[in-house]
């Protein structure tokens, strides 16, 4: 019975949204002075060293540009597909 409770507690903890929040943040908008575009930022872990910033078309939500850091390297992409 003790193992079943421990397994249930572990499963509940893994399903908890607060546990997943420690690995990053949700996407939120930043000030961006270009009408028709939005600038969004999210952290993906490693404190402030892993993040993604994206400029998107406000109407279509298509990604126009992306800048991201994976804790060690910085990557940029313009347009929806190419680096």
Coordinates of N, CA, C and O in Angstrom, one line a residue:
X1 N 0.8 -1.2 0.0 CA 0.0 0.0 0.0 C 0.9 1.3 0.0 O 0.5 2.2 -0.6
X2 N 2.0 1.2 0.7 CA 2.9 2.4 0.7 C 3.5 2.7 -0.6 O 3.6 3.9 -1.0
X3 N 3.8 1.7 -1.4 CA 4.4 1.9 -2.7 C 3.3 2.5 -3.7 O 3.6 3.3 -4.5
X4 N 2.1 2.1 -3.5 CA 1.0 2.6 -4.4 C 0.8 4.1 -4.1 O 0.6 4.9 -5.0
X5 N 0.8 4.5 -2.8 CA 0.7 5.9 -2.5 C 1.9 6.7 -3.0 O 1.7 7.8 -3.5
X6 N 3.1 6.1 -2.8 CA 4.3 6.8 -3.3 C 4.2 7.0 -4.8 O 4.5 8.1 -5.3
X7 N 3.8 6.0 -5.5 CA 3.7 6.1 -7.0 C 2.6 7.1 -7.4 O 2.8 7.9 -8.3
X8 N 1.5 7.1 -6.7 CA 0.4 8.1 -7.0 C 0.9 9.5 -6.7 O 0.6 10.4 -7.5
X9 N 1.6 9.7 -5.6 CA 2.1 11.0 -5.3 C 3.1 11.5 -6.3 O 3.1 12.7 -6.7
X10 N 4.0 10.6 -6.8 CA 4.9 11.0 -7.8 C 4.2 11.3 -9.1 O 4.6 12.3 -9.8
X11 N 3.2 10.5 -9.5 CA 2.5 10.8 -10.7 C 1.8 12.2 -10.6 O 1.8 13.0 -11.5
X12 N 1.2 12.5 -9.4 CA 0.5 13.7 -9.2 C 1.5 14.9 -9.3 O 1.3 15.9 -9.9
X13 N 2.7 14.7 -8.7 CA 3.7 15.8 -8.8 C 4.2 16.0 -10.2 O 4.4 17.2 -10.6
X14 N 4.4 15.0 -11.0 CA 4.8 15.1 -12.4 C 3.7 15.8 -13.2 O 4.1 16.5 -14.2
X15 N 2.5 15.6 -12.9 CA 1.4 16.2 -13.6 C 1.1 17.7 -13.2 O 0.4 18.4 -13.9
X16 N 1.7 18.1 -12.1 CA 1.5 19.4 -11.6 C 2.0 20.5 -12.5 O 3.2 20.5 -12.9
X17 N 1.2 21.5 -12.9 CA 1.7 22.6 -13.7 C 2.8 23.4 -13.1 O 3.7 24.0 -13.8
X18 N 2.8 23.5 -11.8 CA 3.9 24.3 -11.1 C 5.3 23.7 -11.2 O 6.3 24.4 -11.3
X19 N 5.3 22.4 -11.3 CA 6.6 21.7 -11.5 C 7.1 22.0 -12.9 O 8.3 22.3 -13.1
X20 N 6.3 22.0 -13.9 CA 6.8 22.3 -15.3 C 7.1 23.7 -15.5 O 8.0 24.1 -16.3
X21 N 6.6 24.6 -14.7 CA 6.9 26.1 -14.8 C 8.3 26.4 -14.4 O 8.9 27.4 -14.9
X22 N 8.9 25.5 -13.7 CA 10.3 25.7 -13.3 C 11.3 25.6 -14.5 O 12.4 26.2 -14.4
X23 N 10.9 25.0 -15.6 CA 11.7 24.8 -16.7 C 11.7 26.0 -17.7 O 12.4 26.0 -18.7
X24 N 10.8 26.9 -17.5 CA 10.7 28.1 -18.4 C 9.5 28.9 -18.1 O 8.8 28.7 -17.1
X25 N 9.2 29.8 -19.0 CA 8.0 30.7 -18.7 C 7.1 30.6 -20.0 O 7.5 30.1 -21.0
X26 N 5.9 31.0 -19.8 CA 5.1 31.2 -20.9 C 5.5 32.3 -21.8 O 6.4 33.1 -21.4
X27 N 5.0 32.4 -23.0 CA 5.3 33.5 -23.9 C 4.6 34.7 -23.5 O 3.4 34.7 -23.1
X28 N 5.3 35.9 -23.5 CA 4.6 37.1 -23.2 C 5.2 38.2 -24.1 O 6.3 38.1 -24.6
X29 N 4.3 39.2 -24.4 CA 4.7 40.3 -25.4 C 5.7 41.3 -24.7 O 5.6 41.6 -23.5
X30 N 6.5 41.8 -25.6 CA 7.4 43.0 -25.2 C 7.0 44.2 -26.0 O 6.4 44.0 -27.1
X31 N 7.4 45.4 -25.6 CA 7.2 46.6 -26.4 C 7.9 46.5 -27.7 O 9.1 46.1 -27.8
X32 N 7.1 46.8 -28.8 CA 7.7 46.7 -30.1 C 7.0 47.8 -30.9 O 5.8 47.8 -31.1
X33 N 7.8 48.8 -31.4 CA 7.3 49.9 -32.1 C 6.9 49.8 -33.5 O 7.0 50.8 -34.3
X34 N 6.6 48.6 -34.0 CA 6.3 48.4 -35.4 C 4.8 48.0 -35.5 O 4.5 46.9 -35.1
X35 N 4.0 48.8 -36.1 CA 2.6 48.5 -36.2 C 2.4 47.2 -37.1 O 3.1 47.0 -38.0
X36 N 1.5 46.4 -36.7 CA 1.2 45.1 -37.4 C 2.1 44.0 -37.0 O 2.0 42.9 -37.6
X37 N 3.0 44.2 -36.1 CA 4.0 43.2 -35.6 C 3.9 43.1 -34.1 O 3.6 44.1 -33.4
X38 N 4.2 41.9 -33.6 CA 4.4 41.7 -32.1 C 5.8 41.1 -31.9 O 6.3 40.4 -32.7
X39 N 6.3 41.4 -30.7 CA 7.6 40.8 -30.2 C 7.2 40.0 -29.0 O 6.7 40.5 -28.0
X40 N 7.5 38.7 -29.1 CA 7.2 37.8 -28.0 C 8.5 37.2 -27.4 O 9.4 36.9 -28.2
X41 N 8.5 37.0 -26.1 CA 9.7 36.4 -25.4 C 9.3 35.3 -24.6 O 8.2 35.3 -24.0
X42 N 10.1 34.3 -24.5 CA 9.9 33.2 -23.5 C 11.2 32.6 -23.1 O 12.2 32.6 -23.9
X43 N 11.3 32.2 -21.9 CA 12.5 31.6 -21.3 C 12.3 30.1 -21.4 O 11.2 29.6 -21.2
X44 N 13.4 29.3 -21.6 CA 13.2 27.9 -21.8 C 14.1 27.1 -20.8 O 14.3 25.9 -20.9
X45 N 14.7 27.8 -19.8 CA 15.5 27.1 -18.8 C 16.8 27.8 -18.6 O 17.1 28.8 -19.2
X46 N 17.7 27.2 -17.9 CA 19.1 27.7 -17.7 C 19.0 29.1 -17.2 O 19.8 30.0 -17.6
X47 N 18.1 29.5 -16.3 CA 18.0 30.8 -15.8 C 17.7 31.8 -16.9 O 16.8 31.6 -17.7
X48 N 18.5 32.8 -17.1 CA 18.3 33.8 -18.2 C 19.1 33.4 -19.4 O 19.2 34.2 -20.3
X49 N 19.8 32.3 -19.5 CA 20.7 32.0 -20.6 C 20.0 31.2 -21.7 O 20.6 31.1 -22.8
X50 N 18.8 30.7 -21.5 CA 18.1 30.0 -22.6 C 16.8 30.7 -22.8 O 15.9 30.8 -21.9
X51 N 16.6 31.3 -24.0 CA 15.4 32.1 -24.3 C 15.2 32.1 -25.8 O 16.0 31.8 -26.6
X52 N 14.0 32.6 -26.2 CA 13.5 32.7 -27.6 C 12.8 34.1 -27.6 O 11.9 34.3 -26.8
X53 N 13.1 34.9 -28.6 CA 12.4 36.1 -28.9 C 12.0 36.0 -30.4 O 12.8 35.7 -31.3
X54 N 10.7 36.3 -30.6 CA 10.2 36.2 -32.0 C 9.4 37.4 -32.4 O 8.6 37.9 -31.6
X55 N 9.6 37.9 -33.6 CA 8.7 38.9 -34.2 C 7.7 38.2 -35.1 O 8.1 37.4 -35.9
X56 N 6.4 38.5 -34.8 CA 5.4 37.9 -35.6 C 4.4 38.9 -36.2 O 4.3 40.0 -35.7
X57 N 3.9 38.5 -37.3 CA 2.8 39.3 -37.9 C 1.6 39.3 -37.0 O 1.2 38.2 -36.6
X58 N 1.1 40.4 -36.6 CA 0.0 40.5 -35.6 C -1.2 39.8 -36.1 O -1.9 39.1 -35.4
X59 N -1.6 39.9 -37.4 CA -2.8 39.3 -37.9 C -2.7 37.8 -38.2 O -3.5 37.0 -37.8
X60 N -1.6 37.4 -38.9 CA -1.5 36.0 -39.4 C -0.7 35.1 -38.4 O -0.7 33.9 -38.5
X61 N 0.0 35.8 -37.4 CA 0.8 35.1 -36.4 C 2.0 34.4 -37.1 O 2.7 33.6 -36.4
X62 N 2.3 34.7 -38.3 CA 3.5 34.1 -39.0 C 4.8 34.7 -38.4 O 4.9 35.9 -38.2
X63 N 5.8 33.9 -38.2 CA 7.0 34.3 -37.6 C 7.8 35.0 -38.7 O 8.1 34.5 -39.8
X64 N 8.2 36.3 -38.4 CA 9.0 37.1 -39.3 C 10.5 37.0 -39.0 O 11.3 37.0 -39.9
X65 N 10.8 36.8 -37.7 CA 12.2 36.7 -37.3 C 12.3 36.1 -35.9 O 11.3 36.2 -35.1
X66 N 13.4 35.3 -35.7 CA 13.5 34.7 -34.4 C 15.0 34.8 -34.0 O 15.9 34.7 -34.8
X67 N 15.2 35.1 -32.7 CA 16.5 35.1 -32.1 C 16.4 34.2 -30.8 O 15.5 34.4 -30.0
X68 N 17.3 33.3 -30.7 CA 17.3 32.4 -29.6 C 18.7 32.0 -29.1 O 19.6 32.1 -29.8
X69 N 18.7 31.7 -27.8 CA 20.0 31.3 -27.2 C 19.7 30.0 -26.5 O 18.7 29.8 -25.8
X70 N 20.6 29.0 -26.6 CA 20.5 27.7 -26.0 C 21.4 27.5 -24.8 O 21.8 26.4 -24.5
X71 N 21.7 28.6 -24.1 CA 22.6 28.6 -23.0 C 24.1 28.7 -23.3 O 24.9 29.1 -22.5
X72 N 24.4 28.4 -24.6 CA 25.8 28.6 -25.0 C 26.0 29.3 -26.3 O 26.9 30.1 -26.5
X73 N 25.0 29.1 -27.2 CA 25.1 29.7 -28.6 C 23.9 30.6 -28.9 O 22.8 30.3 -28.4
X74 N 24.1 31.6 -29.7 CA 23.0 32.4 -30.2 C 22.7 32.1 -31.6 O 23.6 31.9 -32.5
X75 N 21.4 32.0 -31.9 CA 21.0 31.6 -33.3 C 20.0 32.7 -33.7 O 19.2 33.2 -33.0
X76 N 20.0 33.0 -35.0 CA 19.0 33.9 -35.6 C 18.4 33.3 -36.8 O 19.0 32.5 -37.5
X77 N 17.2 33.8 -37.1 CA 16.4 33.3 -38.3 C 15.5 34.4 -38.8 O 14.9 35.0 -37.9
X78 N 15.5 34.7 -40.0 CA 14.6 35.6 -40.6 C 13.7 34.8 -41.5 O 14.1 33.9 -42.2
X79 N 12.4 35.2 -41.6 CA 11.5 34.5 -42.4 C 10.9 33.3 -41.6 O 11.4 33.1 -40.4
X80 N 10.0 32.6 -42.1 CA 9.4 31.5 -41.4 C 10.2 30.2 -41.4 O 10.0 29.4 -40.6
X81 N 11.2 30.1 -42.3 CA 11.9 28.8 -42.4 C 13.4 28.8 -42.3 O 14.0 28.0 -41.6
X82 N 14.0 29.7 -43.0 CA 15.5 29.6 -43.1 C 16.3 30.2 -42.0 O 15.8 31.1 -41.3
X83 N 17.5 29.7 -41.7 CA 18.3 30.3 -40.7 C 18.9 31.6 -41.1 O 19.0 31.9 -42.3

